[in-house]
PDB file of C-alpha atoms in Angstrom:
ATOM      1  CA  UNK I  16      46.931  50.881  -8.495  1.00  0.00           C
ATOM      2  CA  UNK I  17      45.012  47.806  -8.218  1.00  0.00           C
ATOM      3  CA  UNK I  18      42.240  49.668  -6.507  1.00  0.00           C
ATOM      4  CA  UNK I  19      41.913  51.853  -9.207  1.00  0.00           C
ATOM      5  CA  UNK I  20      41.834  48.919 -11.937  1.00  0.00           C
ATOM      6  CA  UNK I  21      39.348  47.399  -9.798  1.00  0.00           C
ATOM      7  CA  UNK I  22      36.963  50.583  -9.823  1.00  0.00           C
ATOM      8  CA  UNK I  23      37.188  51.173 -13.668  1.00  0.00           C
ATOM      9  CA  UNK I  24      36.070  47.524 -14.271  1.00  0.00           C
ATOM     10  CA  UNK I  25      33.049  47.101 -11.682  1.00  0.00           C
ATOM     11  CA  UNK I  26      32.135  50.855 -13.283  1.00  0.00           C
ATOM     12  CA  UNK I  27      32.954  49.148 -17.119  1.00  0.00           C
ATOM     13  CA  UNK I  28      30.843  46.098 -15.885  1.00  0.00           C
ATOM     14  CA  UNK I  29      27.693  48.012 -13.936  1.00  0.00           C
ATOM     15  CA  UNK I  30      27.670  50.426 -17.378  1.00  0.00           C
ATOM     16  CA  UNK I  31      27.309  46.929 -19.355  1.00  0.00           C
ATOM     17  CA  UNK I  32      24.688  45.220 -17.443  1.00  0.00           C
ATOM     18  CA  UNK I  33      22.582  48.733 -17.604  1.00  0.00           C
ATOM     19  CA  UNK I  34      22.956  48.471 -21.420  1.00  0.00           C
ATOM     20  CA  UNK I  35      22.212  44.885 -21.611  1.00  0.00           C
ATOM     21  CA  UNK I  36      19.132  44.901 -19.271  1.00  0.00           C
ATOM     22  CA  UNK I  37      17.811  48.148 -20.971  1.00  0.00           C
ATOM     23  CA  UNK I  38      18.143  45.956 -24.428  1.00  0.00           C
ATOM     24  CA  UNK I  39      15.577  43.472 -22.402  1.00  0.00           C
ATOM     25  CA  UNK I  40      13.243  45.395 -20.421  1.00  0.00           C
ATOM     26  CA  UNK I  41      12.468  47.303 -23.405  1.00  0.00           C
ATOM     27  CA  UNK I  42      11.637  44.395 -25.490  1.00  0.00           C
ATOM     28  CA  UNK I  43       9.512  43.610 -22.171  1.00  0.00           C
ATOM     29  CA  UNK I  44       7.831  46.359 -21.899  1.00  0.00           C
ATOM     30  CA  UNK I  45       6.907  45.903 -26.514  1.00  0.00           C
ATOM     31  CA  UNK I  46       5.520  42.567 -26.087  1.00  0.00           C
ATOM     32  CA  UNK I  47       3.950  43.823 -22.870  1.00  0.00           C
ATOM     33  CA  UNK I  48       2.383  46.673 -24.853  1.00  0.00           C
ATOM     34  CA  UNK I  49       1.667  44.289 -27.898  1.00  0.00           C
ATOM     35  CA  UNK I  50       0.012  42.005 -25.925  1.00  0.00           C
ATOM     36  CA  UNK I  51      -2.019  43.958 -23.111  1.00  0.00           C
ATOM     37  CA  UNK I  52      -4.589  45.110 -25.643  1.00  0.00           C
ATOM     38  CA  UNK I  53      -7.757  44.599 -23.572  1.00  0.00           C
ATOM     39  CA  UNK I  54      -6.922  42.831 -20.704  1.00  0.00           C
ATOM     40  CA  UNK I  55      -8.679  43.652 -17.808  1.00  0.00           C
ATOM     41  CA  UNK I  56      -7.063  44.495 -14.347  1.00  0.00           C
ATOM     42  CA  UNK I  57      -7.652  41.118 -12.633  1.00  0.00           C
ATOM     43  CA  UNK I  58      -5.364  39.426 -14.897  1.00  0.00           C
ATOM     44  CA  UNK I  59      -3.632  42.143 -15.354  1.00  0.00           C
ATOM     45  CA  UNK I  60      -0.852  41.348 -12.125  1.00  0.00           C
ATOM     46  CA  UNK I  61      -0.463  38.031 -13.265  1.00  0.00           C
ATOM     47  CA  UNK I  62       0.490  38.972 -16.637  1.00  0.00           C
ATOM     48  CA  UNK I  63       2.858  41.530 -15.727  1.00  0.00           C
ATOM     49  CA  UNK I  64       4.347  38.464 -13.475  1.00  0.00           C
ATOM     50  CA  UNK I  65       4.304  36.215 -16.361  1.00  0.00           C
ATOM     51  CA  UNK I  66       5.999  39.463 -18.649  1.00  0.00           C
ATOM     52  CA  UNK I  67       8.618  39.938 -16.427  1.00  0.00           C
ATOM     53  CA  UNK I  68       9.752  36.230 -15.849  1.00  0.00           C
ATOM     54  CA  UNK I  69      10.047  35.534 -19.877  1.00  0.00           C
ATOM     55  CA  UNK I  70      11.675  38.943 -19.919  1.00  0.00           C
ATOM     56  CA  UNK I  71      14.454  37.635 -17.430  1.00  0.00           C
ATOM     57  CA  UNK I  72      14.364  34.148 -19.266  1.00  0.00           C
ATOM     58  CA  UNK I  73      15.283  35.510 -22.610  1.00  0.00           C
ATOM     59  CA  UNK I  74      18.096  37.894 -20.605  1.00  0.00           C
ATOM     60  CA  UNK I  75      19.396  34.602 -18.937  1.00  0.00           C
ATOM     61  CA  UNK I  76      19.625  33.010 -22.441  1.00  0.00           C
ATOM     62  CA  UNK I  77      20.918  36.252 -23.971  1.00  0.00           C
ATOM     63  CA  UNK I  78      23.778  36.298 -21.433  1.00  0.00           C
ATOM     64  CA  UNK I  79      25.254  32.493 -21.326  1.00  0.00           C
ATOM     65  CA  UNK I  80      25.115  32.305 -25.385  1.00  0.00           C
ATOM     66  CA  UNK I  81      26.540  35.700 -25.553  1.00  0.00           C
ATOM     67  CA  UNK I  82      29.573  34.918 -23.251  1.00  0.00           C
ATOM     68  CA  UNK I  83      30.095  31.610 -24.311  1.00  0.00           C
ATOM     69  CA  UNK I  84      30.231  32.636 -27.828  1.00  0.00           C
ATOM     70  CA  UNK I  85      33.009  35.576 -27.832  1.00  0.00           C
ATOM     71  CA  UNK I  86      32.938  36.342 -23.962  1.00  0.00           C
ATOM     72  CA  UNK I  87      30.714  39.463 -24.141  1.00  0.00           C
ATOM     73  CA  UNK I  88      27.486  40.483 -24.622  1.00  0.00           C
ATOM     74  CA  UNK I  89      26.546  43.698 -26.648  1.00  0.00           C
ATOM     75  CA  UNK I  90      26.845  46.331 -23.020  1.00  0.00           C
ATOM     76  CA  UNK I  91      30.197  44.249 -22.287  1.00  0.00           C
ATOM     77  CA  UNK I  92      31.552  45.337 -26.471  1.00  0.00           C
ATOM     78  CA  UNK I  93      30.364  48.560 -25.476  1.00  0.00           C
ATOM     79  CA  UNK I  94      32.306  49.071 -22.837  1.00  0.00           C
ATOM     80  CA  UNK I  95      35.594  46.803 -24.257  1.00  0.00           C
ATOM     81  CA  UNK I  96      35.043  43.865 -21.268  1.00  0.00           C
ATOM     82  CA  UNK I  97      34.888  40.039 -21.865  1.00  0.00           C
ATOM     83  CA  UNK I  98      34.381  37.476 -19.278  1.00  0.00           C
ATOM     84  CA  UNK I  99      37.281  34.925 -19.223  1.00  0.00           C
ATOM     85  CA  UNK I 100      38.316  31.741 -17.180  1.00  0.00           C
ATOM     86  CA  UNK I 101      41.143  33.491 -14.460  1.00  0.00           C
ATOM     87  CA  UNK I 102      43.204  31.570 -16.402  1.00  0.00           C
ATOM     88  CA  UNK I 103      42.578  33.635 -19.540  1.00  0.00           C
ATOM     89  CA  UNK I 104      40.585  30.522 -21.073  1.00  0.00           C
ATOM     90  CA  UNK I 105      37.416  30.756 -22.902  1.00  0.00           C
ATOM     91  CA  UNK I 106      34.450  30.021 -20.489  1.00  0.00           C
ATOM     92  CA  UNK I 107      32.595  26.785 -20.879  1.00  0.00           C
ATOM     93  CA  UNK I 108      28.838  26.755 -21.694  1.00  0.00           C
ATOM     94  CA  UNK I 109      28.172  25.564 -18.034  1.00  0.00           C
ATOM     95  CA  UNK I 110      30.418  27.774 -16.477  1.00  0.00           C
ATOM     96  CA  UNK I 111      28.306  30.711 -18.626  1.00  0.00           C
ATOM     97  CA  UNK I 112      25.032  29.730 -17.225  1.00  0.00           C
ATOM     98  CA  UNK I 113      26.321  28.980 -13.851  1.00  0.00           C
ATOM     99  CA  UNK I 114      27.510  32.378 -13.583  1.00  0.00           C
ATOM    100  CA  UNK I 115      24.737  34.411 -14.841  1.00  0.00           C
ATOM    101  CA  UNK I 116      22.079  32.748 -12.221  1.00  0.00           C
ATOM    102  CA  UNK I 117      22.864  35.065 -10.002  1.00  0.00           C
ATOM    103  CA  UNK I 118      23.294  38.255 -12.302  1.00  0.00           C
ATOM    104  CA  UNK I 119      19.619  37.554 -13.874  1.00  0.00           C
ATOM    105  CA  UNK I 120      17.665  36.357 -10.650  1.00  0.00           C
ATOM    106  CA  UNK I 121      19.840  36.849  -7.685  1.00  0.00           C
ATOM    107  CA  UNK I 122      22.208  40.161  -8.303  1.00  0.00           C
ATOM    108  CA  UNK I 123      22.069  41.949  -4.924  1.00  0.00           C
ATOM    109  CA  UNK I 124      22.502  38.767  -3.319  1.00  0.00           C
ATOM    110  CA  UNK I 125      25.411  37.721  -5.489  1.00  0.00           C
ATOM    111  CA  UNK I 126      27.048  41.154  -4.748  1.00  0.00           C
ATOM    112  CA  UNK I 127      26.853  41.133  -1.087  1.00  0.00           C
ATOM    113  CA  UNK I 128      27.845  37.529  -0.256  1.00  0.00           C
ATOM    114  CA  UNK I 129      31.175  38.345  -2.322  1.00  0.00           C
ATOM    115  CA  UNK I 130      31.613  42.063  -0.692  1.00  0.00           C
ATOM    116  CA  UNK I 131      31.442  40.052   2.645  1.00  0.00           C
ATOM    117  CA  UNK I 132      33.277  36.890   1.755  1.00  0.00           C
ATOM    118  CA  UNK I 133      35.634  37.183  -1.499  1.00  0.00           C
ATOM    119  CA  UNK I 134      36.452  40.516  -2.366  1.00  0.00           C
ATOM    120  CA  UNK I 135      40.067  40.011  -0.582  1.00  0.00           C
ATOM    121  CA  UNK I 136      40.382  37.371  -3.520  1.00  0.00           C
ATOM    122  CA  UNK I 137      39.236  39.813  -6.247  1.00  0.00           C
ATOM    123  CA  UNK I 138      36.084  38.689  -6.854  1.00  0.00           C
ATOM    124  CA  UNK I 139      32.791  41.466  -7.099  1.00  0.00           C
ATOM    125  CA  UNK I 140      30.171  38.382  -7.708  1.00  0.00           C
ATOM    126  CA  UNK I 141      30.218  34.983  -5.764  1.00  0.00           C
ATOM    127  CA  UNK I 142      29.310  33.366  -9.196  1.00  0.00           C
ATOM    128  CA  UNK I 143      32.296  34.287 -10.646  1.00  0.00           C
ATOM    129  CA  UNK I 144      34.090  33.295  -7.955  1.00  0.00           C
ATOM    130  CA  UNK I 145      32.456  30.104  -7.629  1.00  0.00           C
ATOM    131  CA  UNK I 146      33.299  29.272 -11.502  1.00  0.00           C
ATOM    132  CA  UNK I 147      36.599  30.815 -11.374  1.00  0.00           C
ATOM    133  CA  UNK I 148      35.514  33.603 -13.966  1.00  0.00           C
ATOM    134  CA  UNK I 149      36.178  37.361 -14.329  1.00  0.00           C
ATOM    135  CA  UNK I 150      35.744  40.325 -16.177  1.00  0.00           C
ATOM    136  CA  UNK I 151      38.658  41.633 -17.855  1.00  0.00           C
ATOM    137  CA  UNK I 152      39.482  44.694 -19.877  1.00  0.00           C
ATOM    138  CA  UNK I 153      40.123  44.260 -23.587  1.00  0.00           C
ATOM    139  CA  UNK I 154      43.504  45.914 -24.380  1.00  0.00           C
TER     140      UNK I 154
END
């Protein structure tokens, strides 16, 4: 049933984000490694600060070209899910970036205002339901 359907996808979509952030924080933690040759520990916090933000940064940019291009990123071809307009349309650039705010800085936020507020509508993220986007199964 639709529960079911529903299940499979947020499972389909967690799987994807897992690949997709593992992509990143691995090429984190290489130009962490690359660059960390003789630091010393005081600035050592800040740079891991500094590491982690362009690490998010590129994801963010990863993520809106990715979706805007052909509506997935590598963990959503993976796992055969695109992210659509509900109208089946192709998302807009804005839309894109819009969206993925609050699935590259804000995710357990995102995820609990829409299990409180808009999962009766079908939505799992407020960002997708706040630019009318979701995450559909490739048939």
């Amino acid at each position: 049933g639709v529960w079911t359907f529903s299940f499979q996808i947020l499972m389909r979509r967690t799987i994807a984000a897992l690949v997709d952030f593992t992509l990143f924080m691995f090429l984190g933690v290489v130009f962490f490694l690359i660059l960390d040759h003789g630091i010393k520990f005081d600035v050592y916090t800040f740079l891991v600060v500094i590491y982690i933000q362009l690490t998010l940064q590129f994801a963010y940019a990863y993520f809106v070209i990715m979706e805007v291009y052909n509506g997935q990123t590598i963990g959503k071809y993976l796992m055969d899910i695109r992210t659509v307009k509900t109208n089946g349309d192709k998302i807009t650039i804005l839309e894109s970036a819009v969206r993925n705010i609050g699935k590259v800085f804000i995710l357990p936020l995102d995820f609990l205002i829409s299990v409180l507020f808009f999962r009766k509508k079908g939505y799992i993220k407020f960002f997708d339901y706040y630019t009318k986007t979701t995450v559909e199964r490739i048939i």
